[in-house]
XYZ file of C-alpha atoms in Angstrom:
622
model
C 1.215 -0.524 8.491
C -1.046 -3.914 9.592
C 0.840 -6.920 9.251
C 0.945 -8.329 6.093
C -0.157 -5.352 3.943
C 2.656 -4.636 1.742
C 2.864 -0.786 0.611
C 0.900 -1.408 -2.657
C -1.985 -2.350 -0.742
C -0.953 0.192 1.509
C -1.681 2.724 -1.849
C -5.353 0.931 -2.590
C -6.805 1.472 0.050
C -5.596 4.985 0.864
C -6.782 5.773 -2.151
C -10.186 3.898 -2.293
C -10.323 5.073 0.973
C -10.261 8.952 -0.168
C -12.768 7.734 -3.262
C -15.454 6.227 -0.888
C -15.677 9.937 1.328
C -16.197 11.446 -2.012
C -18.424 9.229 -2.652
C -16.386 7.381 -5.206
C -17.045 3.734 -6.754
C -15.863 2.981 -3.560
C -19.387 3.072 -1.748
C -19.887 0.180 -3.790
C -17.351 -1.979 -3.289
C -18.370 -2.327 1.064
C -21.310 -3.907 -0.321
C -22.516 -7.692 -0.282
C -20.939 -9.682 -3.187
C -18.325 -7.172 -4.186
C -14.641 -7.811 -6.063
C -12.429 -7.332 -2.985
C -8.735 -6.988 -4.248
C -6.158 -9.897 -3.390
C -4.737 -10.419 -0.331
C -0.856 -10.934 -1.342
C 2.755 -10.508 0.517
C 4.127 -10.298 -3.214
C 3.496 -6.637 -3.383
C 7.084 -4.794 -2.374
C 6.973 -3.843 -5.875
C 10.006 -0.409 -6.590
C 7.775 1.175 -5.880
C 9.619 2.360 -3.105
C 12.249 3.580 -0.871
C 12.818 1.058 2.201
C 12.980 3.473 5.096
C 16.027 3.866 6.344
C 15.930 3.466 10.190
C 19.108 5.801 10.410
C 17.579 9.297 8.894
C 14.064 8.745 9.386
C 11.599 8.395 6.531
C 13.998 8.329 3.388
C 12.609 9.599 -0.764
C 10.120 7.579 -1.673
C 10.871 6.340 -5.391
C 8.170 5.844 -7.699
C 5.327 5.859 -4.523
C 2.158 6.252 -5.315
C 1.415 7.666 -1.385
C 3.166 11.383 -1.977
C 1.811 12.215 -5.281
C -1.873 13.439 -5.698
C -4.098 11.296 -7.747
C -4.411 13.209 -11.096
C -7.634 15.053 -11.657
C -8.886 13.016 -14.683
C -11.460 14.908 -16.826
C -15.138 14.226 -17.459
C -16.117 10.914 -19.498
C -16.308 13.323 -22.900
C -13.171 15.183 -22.632
C -10.406 13.730 -24.085
C -8.378 11.441 -21.569
C -4.398 10.597 -22.191
C -3.118 7.481 -21.254
C -0.150 8.240 -18.745
C 1.322 5.298 -19.412
C 1.804 6.241 -23.709
C 4.647 7.579 -25.607
C 4.010 10.985 -27.037
C 4.265 9.570 -30.182
C 1.965 6.806 -29.397
C -0.344 8.794 -27.802
C 0.247 10.708 -31.878
C -1.066 8.186 -32.727
C -3.702 7.342 -30.476
C -4.619 11.254 -30.742
C -5.656 10.823 -34.604
C -7.977 7.912 -34.252
C -9.514 8.967 -31.457
C -10.840 12.190 -33.369
C -12.465 10.400 -35.368
C -14.069 7.736 -33.033
C -16.918 7.851 -31.799
C -17.424 6.307 -28.008
C -20.350 3.801 -27.270
C -23.197 5.927 -25.343
C -23.357 4.580 -21.879
C -25.788 1.690 -21.159
C -26.062 -1.271 -19.979
C -23.791 -4.328 -20.017
C -26.297 -6.293 -22.873
C -27.898 -3.093 -24.776
C -24.336 -2.250 -25.283
C -23.681 -5.831 -26.581
C -25.850 -6.159 -28.704
C -24.556 -2.515 -30.271
C -20.910 -3.994 -30.136
C -22.819 -6.361 -32.980
C -25.288 -3.617 -34.345
C -21.804 -1.913 -35.706
C -20.141 -4.715 -36.764
C -22.899 -6.209 -38.538
C -23.273 -2.542 -40.562
C -20.509 -1.131 -39.729
C -22.176 1.856 -38.838
C -18.788 3.604 -36.988
C -16.295 2.617 -40.626
C -13.202 2.404 -39.153
C -13.962 1.814 -35.979
C -16.018 -0.709 -35.453
C -12.167 -2.505 -35.079
C -11.370 0.053 -31.779
C -15.142 -0.620 -30.526
C -14.688 -4.066 -31.040
C -11.266 -4.498 -29.426
C -12.382 -2.423 -26.442
C -15.221 -4.339 -25.264
C -12.727 -7.635 -26.211
C -10.703 -6.514 -23.745
C -12.876 -4.514 -21.226
C -16.039 -6.771 -21.018
C -14.805 -8.171 -17.997
C -15.201 -5.629 -15.957
C -18.812 -5.544 -16.547
C -20.049 -7.591 -18.327
C -19.416 -11.411 -16.959
C -18.475 -13.931 -19.741
C -21.120 -16.532 -19.135
C -23.544 -14.134 -19.316
C -21.824 -12.204 -22.462
C -21.917 -16.281 -24.250
C -25.694 -16.368 -23.838
C -26.173 -12.805 -24.983
C -24.145 -13.919 -27.879
C -26.258 -17.637 -28.280
C -29.918 -15.676 -28.030
C -29.064 -13.669 -30.670
C -27.669 -15.619 -33.265
C -30.999 -17.335 -32.899
C -33.180 -14.022 -33.447
C -34.966 -13.996 -36.496
C -35.917 -10.395 -37.499
C -38.751 -8.315 -36.966
C -39.303 -4.565 -37.309
C -38.256 -3.259 -33.993
C -36.354 -5.454 -32.745
C -33.491 -4.202 -32.409
C -32.064 -4.830 -35.798
C -34.341 -3.454 -38.249
C -31.565 -3.448 -41.220
C -29.897 -5.976 -41.580
C -31.083 -9.371 -42.714
C -30.657 -12.493 -40.752
C -27.377 -13.595 -42.641
C -25.918 -10.264 -41.227
C -26.948 -10.377 -38.033
C -25.680 -14.036 -37.520
C -21.951 -13.617 -39.654
C -22.181 -10.091 -37.228
C -21.897 -13.186 -33.311
C -19.915 -15.068 -35.657
C -17.446 -12.850 -36.075
C -17.772 -11.502 -32.732
C -17.870 -14.819 -30.582
C -14.688 -15.100 -32.879
C -13.132 -12.690 -31.949
C -13.702 -13.560 -28.704
C -12.363 -17.431 -28.681
C -9.196 -15.785 -30.449
C -8.478 -13.321 -27.557
C -8.915 -15.716 -24.455
C -7.603 -18.757 -25.913
C -5.033 -19.670 -23.594
C -7.949 -19.181 -20.477
C -10.434 -20.474 -21.742
C -8.229 -23.913 -23.166
C -7.448 -23.780 -19.260
C -11.338 -24.118 -18.303
C -12.110 -27.072 -20.377
C -15.219 -28.244 -20.632
C -16.882 -25.089 -18.887
C -15.465 -23.228 -21.528
C -16.127 -25.369 -24.941
C -19.674 -25.299 -24.336
C -20.281 -22.118 -25.900
C -18.328 -23.424 -28.790
C -20.476 -26.313 -29.360
C -23.465 -25.048 -28.992
C -22.963 -22.201 -31.376
C -21.826 -25.183 -33.868
C -24.262 -26.644 -33.418
C -27.048 -23.649 -34.309
C -25.348 -22.371 -36.883
C -25.380 -26.282 -38.937
C -29.320 -26.368 -38.123
C -29.450 -23.282 -40.444
C -27.083 -23.742 -42.963
C -29.859 -25.214 -45.159
C -31.304 -21.878 -44.899
C -28.192 -19.771 -44.989
C -25.280 -21.200 -47.111
C -23.852 -18.137 -46.585
C -22.723 -19.166 -43.254
C -20.465 -22.540 -44.310
C -16.888 -21.042 -44.012
C -18.124 -20.032 -40.558
C -19.079 -23.245 -39.046
C -16.271 -24.714 -40.130
C -14.000 -22.373 -38.020
C -16.476 -23.359 -35.716
C -16.112 -27.151 -35.288
C -12.156 -25.958 -35.674
C -12.256 -23.672 -32.534
C -13.978 -26.540 -30.116
C -11.471 -28.420 -31.418
C -8.557 -26.436 -30.422
C -10.925 -26.055 -26.736
C -11.131 -29.299 -25.530
C -9.161 -31.729 -23.230
C -5.892 -33.532 -25.203
C -8.114 -36.039 -26.288
C -5.639 -38.562 -25.827
C -4.888 -40.832 -22.652
C -1.110 -39.904 -23.895
C -1.191 -36.695 -23.159
C -3.251 -36.588 -20.740
C -0.768 -39.121 -18.943
C 1.581 -35.767 -20.025
C -0.089 -33.165 -18.700
C -0.696 -34.866 -15.460
C 2.410 -35.702 -14.470
C 3.516 -32.144 -15.326
C 4.862 -30.571 -11.842
C 6.533 -26.922 -12.296
C 8.218 -24.775 -10.039
C 8.048 -21.433 -9.416
C 11.199 -19.720 -10.630
C 11.839 -18.591 -6.503
C 11.443 -22.600 -5.647
C 13.477 -23.854 -8.690
C 16.508 -25.852 -6.594
C 17.976 -27.793 -9.356
C 19.597 -26.867 -12.111
C 17.548 -28.581 -15.047
C 15.056 -27.312 -14.043
C 15.474 -23.805 -14.126
C 17.354 -23.630 -16.795
C 13.921 -24.438 -19.186
C 12.555 -21.162 -20.826
C 9.270 -20.282 -18.826
C 6.039 -20.617 -20.148
C 2.497 -19.275 -18.812
C 1.538 -20.449 -15.637
C -1.746 -22.080 -15.819
C -4.086 -22.699 -12.611
C -3.850 -25.985 -13.652
C -0.559 -26.802 -12.637
C 0.717 -28.415 -10.722
C 4.014 -27.421 -8.403
C 5.541 -28.858 -5.515
C 5.096 -26.752 -2.169
C 6.897 -26.825 1.101
C 4.358 -26.258 4.008
C 6.193 -25.592 7.414
C 5.503 -26.191 11.007
C 5.366 -23.890 13.831
C 8.392 -26.278 14.661
C 10.191 -25.536 11.284
C 9.788 -28.893 10.515
C 8.156 -29.432 7.119
C 5.528 -31.699 4.721
C 6.371 -31.270 1.403
C 2.834 -32.067 -0.552
C 2.014 -31.627 -4.882
C -0.923 -29.188 -5.701
C -2.610 -27.419 -7.943
C -1.762 -23.707 -9.250
C -5.437 -22.475 -7.875
C -6.003 -25.150 -5.881
C -7.973 -23.185 -2.423
C -6.634 -22.937 1.009
C -9.263 -25.703 2.225
C -8.063 -28.578 -0.484
C -4.196 -27.360 0.654
C -4.664 -27.990 4.635
C -6.657 -31.481 3.388
C -3.411 -31.838 1.868
C -1.154 -31.401 4.820
C -3.348 -33.124 7.118
C -3.345 -36.036 5.267
C 0.869 -36.018 5.351
C 0.556 -34.783 9.466
C -1.083 -38.062 9.958
C 1.842 -39.968 8.928
C 4.166 -38.201 9.590
C 6.563 -40.019 13.259
C 7.581 -37.065 14.302
C 4.072 -35.566 14.736
C 2.619 -37.077 18.232
C -0.502 -36.205 18.179
C -3.559 -36.017 14.943
C -3.759 -32.521 13.522
C -6.685 -30.339 15.036
C -8.168 -27.020 13.305
C -4.958 -26.383 10.953
C -4.727 -22.661 9.183
C -2.348 -21.613 6.324
C -0.354 -18.676 7.374
C 2.468 -16.821 5.304
C 5.341 -15.942 7.549
C 7.598 -13.525 5.785
C 11.552 -13.341 6.870
C 10.409 -9.591 8.508
C 8.519 -11.651 11.142
C 4.984 -11.001 9.315
C 1.728 -12.824 9.536
C -0.876 -13.071 6.903
C -3.812 -15.769 7.879
C -5.972 -17.286 4.815
C -8.922 -18.128 4.471
C -10.080 -21.407 3.588
C -12.070 -20.392 0.198
C -8.623 -18.008 -0.916
C -7.896 -19.435 -3.807
C -3.563 -19.364 -6.238
C -2.149 -17.853 -3.300
C 1.547 -19.473 -3.997
C 2.053 -16.293 -6.065
C 1.149 -13.682 -4.071
C 3.721 -15.118 -1.547
C 6.954 -12.125 -1.389
C 10.867 -13.044 -1.926
C 11.849 -15.408 1.433
C 8.248 -15.564 2.608
C 7.187 -18.987 3.644
C 3.771 -21.233 4.477
C 2.991 -22.506 7.765
C -0.359 -24.536 8.692
C -0.485 -24.322 12.706
C -3.412 -24.011 15.245
C -5.423 -20.547 15.906
C -3.475 -20.838 19.563
C -0.129 -21.653 17.792
C -0.219 -18.161 15.914
C 1.637 -16.215 17.978
C 5.093 -18.414 18.015
C 5.171 -18.811 14.987
C 8.768 -17.333 13.434
C 10.590 -16.995 10.300
C 13.349 -19.767 9.418
C 16.641 -19.417 11.095
C 17.805 -19.234 7.458
C 15.878 -15.813 6.463
C 16.921 -13.840 9.701
C 20.674 -14.969 9.603
C 23.447 -14.185 7.502
C 26.618 -15.664 6.861
C 29.204 -13.281 4.701
C 31.321 -14.416 1.976
C 32.291 -13.909 -1.569
C 29.585 -13.038 -4.431
C 30.016 -15.511 -7.609
C 29.162 -12.294 -8.871
C 32.693 -11.329 -8.879
C 33.525 -14.452 -11.433
C 30.589 -13.569 -14.290
C 30.715 -10.519 -16.665
C 28.393 -8.125 -16.615
C 27.426 -8.197 -20.551
C 26.813 -12.197 -19.045
C 24.835 -11.319 -16.443
C 22.654 -8.947 -17.702
C 21.584 -10.747 -21.229
C 20.252 -13.133 -18.542
C 18.248 -11.006 -16.736
C 17.233 -9.442 -20.310
C 16.101 -13.299 -21.796
C 14.257 -13.866 -18.164
C 12.300 -10.509 -17.496
C 10.466 -11.199 -21.872
C 10.111 -14.970 -21.406
C 8.167 -13.790 -18.202
C 6.569 -10.679 -19.142
C 5.571 -12.468 -22.642
C 3.705 -15.229 -20.319
C 1.360 -12.385 -18.937
C -2.359 -12.769 -20.897
C -3.070 -9.380 -21.003
C -6.701 -9.443 -19.006
C -4.232 -10.467 -16.244
C -3.636 -6.432 -16.161
C -7.527 -5.835 -16.299
C -8.120 -8.865 -13.771
C -5.204 -7.827 -11.600
C -6.817 -4.028 -11.421
C -10.219 -3.969 -11.411
C -11.158 -7.535 -9.337
C -9.187 -8.452 -7.220
C -9.347 -12.774 -5.971
C -13.108 -12.532 -7.278
C -11.682 -12.216 -11.391
C -12.980 -15.825 -13.068
C -8.741 -15.439 -14.382
C -6.218 -15.167 -11.683
C -2.866 -12.938 -12.658
C -0.702 -16.099 -11.637
C 1.740 -14.323 -14.375
C 1.480 -10.803 -13.915
C 2.401 -11.665 -9.735
C 5.123 -13.176 -10.921
C 6.435 -10.717 -12.917
C 5.889 -8.109 -10.039
C 7.579 -10.952 -7.583
C 11.033 -10.787 -10.036
C 10.922 -6.513 -8.893
C 11.036 -6.881 -6.014
C 13.452 -9.950 -5.783
C 16.592 -8.669 -8.213
C 15.556 -4.790 -5.904
C 16.754 -7.154 -2.874
C 19.281 -9.257 -4.708
C 21.304 -5.841 -5.289
C 21.590 -4.710 -2.205
C 21.926 -8.596 -0.326
C 25.148 -8.828 -2.880
C 26.900 -6.154 -2.049
C 25.953 -5.902 1.520
C 27.199 -10.060 2.168
C 30.864 -8.943 0.863
C 33.587 -7.766 3.680
C 36.349 -6.428 1.305
C 35.812 -2.931 0.726
C 37.462 -3.324 -2.826
C 34.962 -5.979 -3.823
C 32.448 -3.862 -3.093
C 33.527 -1.197 -5.076
C 33.459 -3.564 -7.879
C 30.731 -5.323 -6.871
C 28.903 -2.321 -6.882
C 30.846 -1.141 -10.255
C 29.739 -4.759 -12.151
C 26.071 -2.953 -10.727
C 26.085 -0.251 -13.057
C 27.467 -1.509 -15.797
C 24.853 -3.930 -15.104
C 21.489 -1.814 -15.075
C 23.724 0.368 -18.190
C 22.634 -1.974 -20.360
C 19.612 -3.678 -19.469
C 18.885 -0.251 -20.178
C 20.176 -0.500 -23.478
C 18.898 -4.322 -24.225
C 15.326 -1.747 -23.406
C 14.674 -3.816 -20.401
C 13.704 -0.981 -17.965
C 12.227 -3.571 -15.240
C 15.480 -4.622 -14.264
C 16.920 -1.501 -14.850
C 14.995 -0.041 -12.482
C 15.146 -2.924 -10.164
C 18.950 -3.009 -10.010
C 18.564 0.903 -9.523
C 16.519 0.876 -6.877
C 18.593 -1.856 -5.573
C 21.408 0.364 -5.471
C 19.337 3.350 -3.994
C 18.089 0.941 -0.438
C 19.576 3.398 2.144
C 21.169 -0.122 3.482
C 23.874 0.332 -0.111
C 23.698 3.612 -0.320
C 24.633 4.844 3.037
C 27.650 2.955 2.689
C 30.015 6.291 2.403
C 33.418 5.301 1.530
C 32.081 2.826 -0.603
C 30.750 4.880 -2.465
C 33.655 7.539 -2.364
C 35.530 4.367 -3.584
C 33.476 4.720 -6.810
C 35.043 6.331 -9.749
C 34.145 9.606 -11.105
C 32.993 8.324 -14.214
C 30.170 5.443 -12.758
C 28.814 7.864 -10.050
C 28.033 10.633 -13.116
C 26.221 7.848 -14.891
C 24.361 6.295 -11.524
C 23.045 10.198 -10.672
C 21.768 10.187 -15.017
C 19.989 6.589 -13.859
C 18.525 8.136 -10.553
C 16.958 10.918 -12.620
C 15.252 8.445 -14.507
C 13.411 7.053 -11.157
C 12.406 10.031 -10.352
C 9.314 10.489 -9.643
C 8.264 14.709 -10.455
C 5.796 15.281 -12.780
C 4.563 12.268 -13.335
C 7.854 9.675 -13.347
C 8.695 12.728 -17.051
C 11.923 11.522 -17.322
C 10.628 7.951 -17.350
C 8.217 8.088 -19.693
C 10.720 10.551 -22.326
C 12.855 7.133 -22.325
C 9.669 4.930 -23.254
C 8.856 8.335 -25.731
C 11.886 7.088 -27.340
C 12.339 3.397 -28.010
C 10.590 0.986 -30.279
C 9.411 -2.887 -29.376
C 10.450 -5.013 -28.212
C 10.551 -3.757 -24.581
C 9.520 -4.290 -21.346
C 7.907 -1.743 -19.643
C 8.278 -0.871 -16.012
C 5.196 -3.026 -14.820
C 4.569 -1.587 -11.638
C 3.932 2.165 -13.395
C 1.620 0.215 -15.903
C -0.915 -0.878 -12.520
C -0.265 2.115 -10.878
C -1.727 4.157 -13.964
C -4.922 1.691 -14.424
C -5.037 1.871 -11.028
C -5.621 5.795 -11.475
C -7.893 5.810 -13.582
C -10.229 3.017 -12.124
C -10.201 4.955 -9.186
C -10.605 8.500 -10.335
C -13.496 7.195 -12.324
C -16.219 5.958 -12.188
C -16.890 2.272 -13.831
C -21.271 2.267 -13.787
C -24.028 5.395 -13.289
C -26.471 3.733 -11.549
C -27.095 0.773 -14.029
C -25.231 2.198 -16.882
C -21.501 1.377 -17.808
C -18.830 4.302 -18.958
C -18.232 2.659 -21.634
C -15.883 5.877 -22.410
C -13.742 4.832 -19.074
C -13.577 1.153 -20.827
C -12.321 2.568 -24.135
C -9.598 4.325 -21.998
C -8.084 0.858 -20.454
C -7.725 -1.366 -23.610
C -5.873 1.936 -24.672
C -3.486 1.133 -21.987
C -3.683 -2.041 -22.935
C -3.090 -1.978 -26.205
C 0.442 -0.187 -25.670
C 1.428 -3.714 -23.630
C 0.451 -5.503 -27.142
C 2.573 -2.717 -28.592
C 5.731 -3.345 -26.158
C 5.661 -7.395 -26.871
C 5.096 -6.644 -31.409
C 8.128 -7.782 -32.317
C 10.368 -10.808 -30.609
C 13.575 -9.802 -28.556
C 16.149 -11.436 -30.494
C 19.016 -11.390 -28.550
C 23.220 -11.118 -30.761
C 25.603 -12.331 -27.937
C 27.066 -15.689 -28.419
C 27.476 -17.706 -25.570
C 30.545 -18.362 -23.672
C 31.242 -21.155 -21.891
C 30.081 -20.421 -18.897
C 25.997 -19.095 -19.665
C 24.579 -21.997 -18.513
C 26.219 -21.351 -15.139
C 26.142 -17.638 -15.721
C 21.749 -18.098 -16.558
C 20.704 -20.463 -13.519
C 22.555 -18.623 -11.203
C 19.898 -15.266 -12.259
C 16.927 -17.930 -11.704
C 17.554 -18.627 -8.885
C 19.168 -15.524 -7.400
C 19.146 -15.830 -3.269
C 18.549 -12.439 -1.423
C 17.368 -11.085 2.025
C 14.093 -9.386 2.017
C 14.954 -8.261 5.238
C 15.378 -4.054 5.565
C 16.478 -4.539 8.746
C 18.187 -7.401 8.869
C 19.797 -5.670 5.302
C 20.590 -2.161 7.501
C 22.846 -3.930 10.141
C 24.128 -6.047 7.639
C 25.163 -2.493 6.355
C 26.635 -0.671 10.229
C 28.766 -4.181 10.785
C 30.047 -3.071 7.055
C 30.826 1.213 8.046
C 29.397 1.285 11.678
C 27.445 4.964 11.971
C 30.271 7.207 13.535
C 32.630 6.119 11.092
């Protein structure tokens, strides 16, 4: 595997290569100006078991590499989302029996067909489904700027026979345009607010057009007032006080928490304009701390670093042509291009940014604390499993709730050229990896055999409590952490585990079994009701299979049947969050300490180092 390429990248590259050979959409991906998947070092998502240096390749868990891509039916067939439970599929099936898909057409014509449907309710009860499908998936085939232009043009069109709207009068047409515009603004509200004036110009322009036609169409007055409210919602903070508060806010990424008061705050969704502090290291492991926007380009980061180094007493010479490089704890390196954006959320758990000259690239090494470890007792011994599980669930729910549903579409379909970066989704994936390595780290740092057995029992109990509270993200991350080869090889430790716990863990392993398309996991999902936290990497895997097994375009025509299936998967995510998570547990006097511990886990993510620690605890000849 090339340096910097993580399992999900490898899987996606393999799928794309196979489709390219077969003449699928992969041909288009090599063209000029096409989207390229974002380079990321945080993709060690828990699809995988790490391979053991002792026993060779291990069985993979949730590994797309070991599975054949499902053979999806043609566009006219009934394709069910593999992410939906059996009950949800039944409800979707009843909807699909009366749902009439839009025929394949050009993006602009699909927008006109949507307006036609909204104006005349041509598809009856399915108009709402059609509208939701279009809103969730239009970034795939129709850029938002172009979609806004189509709406503005159609609002100003005067009805003439034979021009696409022969059966609807002017008021109906304009009300249809405004209904679609309101749905668009509501769906993308948070993302549009982030863009400021760029996005606010659309409702402003539509508002001015509507005001000019109020005398001719007085029935639009309610919609005009609503448009006015939208322009106020989307505009930047008006008061100087609000601007100053926003300017002074500097938000830490969760793995960068160092201050207890910062990590105890409830999580809010990250936006590209949020400012963060970040350390950027030099080859000698000294560092500078920069303050940067989350979405800023690599070139801007390097400019900030260069400015800091110019005033550093430790820098004897002026910095020359600098590269920004991510270095993992295993020593893998990935150099970023100056045009890359929002690289902070793509970093792995113990991955650090280095600024160096091209000639110094090969000499970069991980930080000493990432390649050396010291044994010691875990703080986990003093915490109850119930309290740790509760804090895991609460934090996972905060992270999952911050993910805009469109981020799933942007992550799979657009890569680095997406208009909206999947920042919060990338942090959820990073949390999967972090929890998985946390389990292995805590067990392997414990030198006492009885205490290791005690930790095994505690982690199995934590997994059971997470499952009970319907947090399948941490549940499976803990199970996969216990299934790490560096942990599973500890024969003496596992033999000390009571039979009741061994049997319970075997049941948990069966849920993580990927056979029959993860049937055990999907059956479990079918038995749960919202609110719940799904195993997010599997949702992305299902979306990726759907995307790469079926073309989005036939020439210039959009395969809208595929868009409907994508929207179905996104709606399943919406259902999981359709009600608020409520935990009945009473906080103990030490709950703040437990909360801080759970939100700033200290982990080792270097598999070779974990295996070395394992062999020191129980040598191979024992």
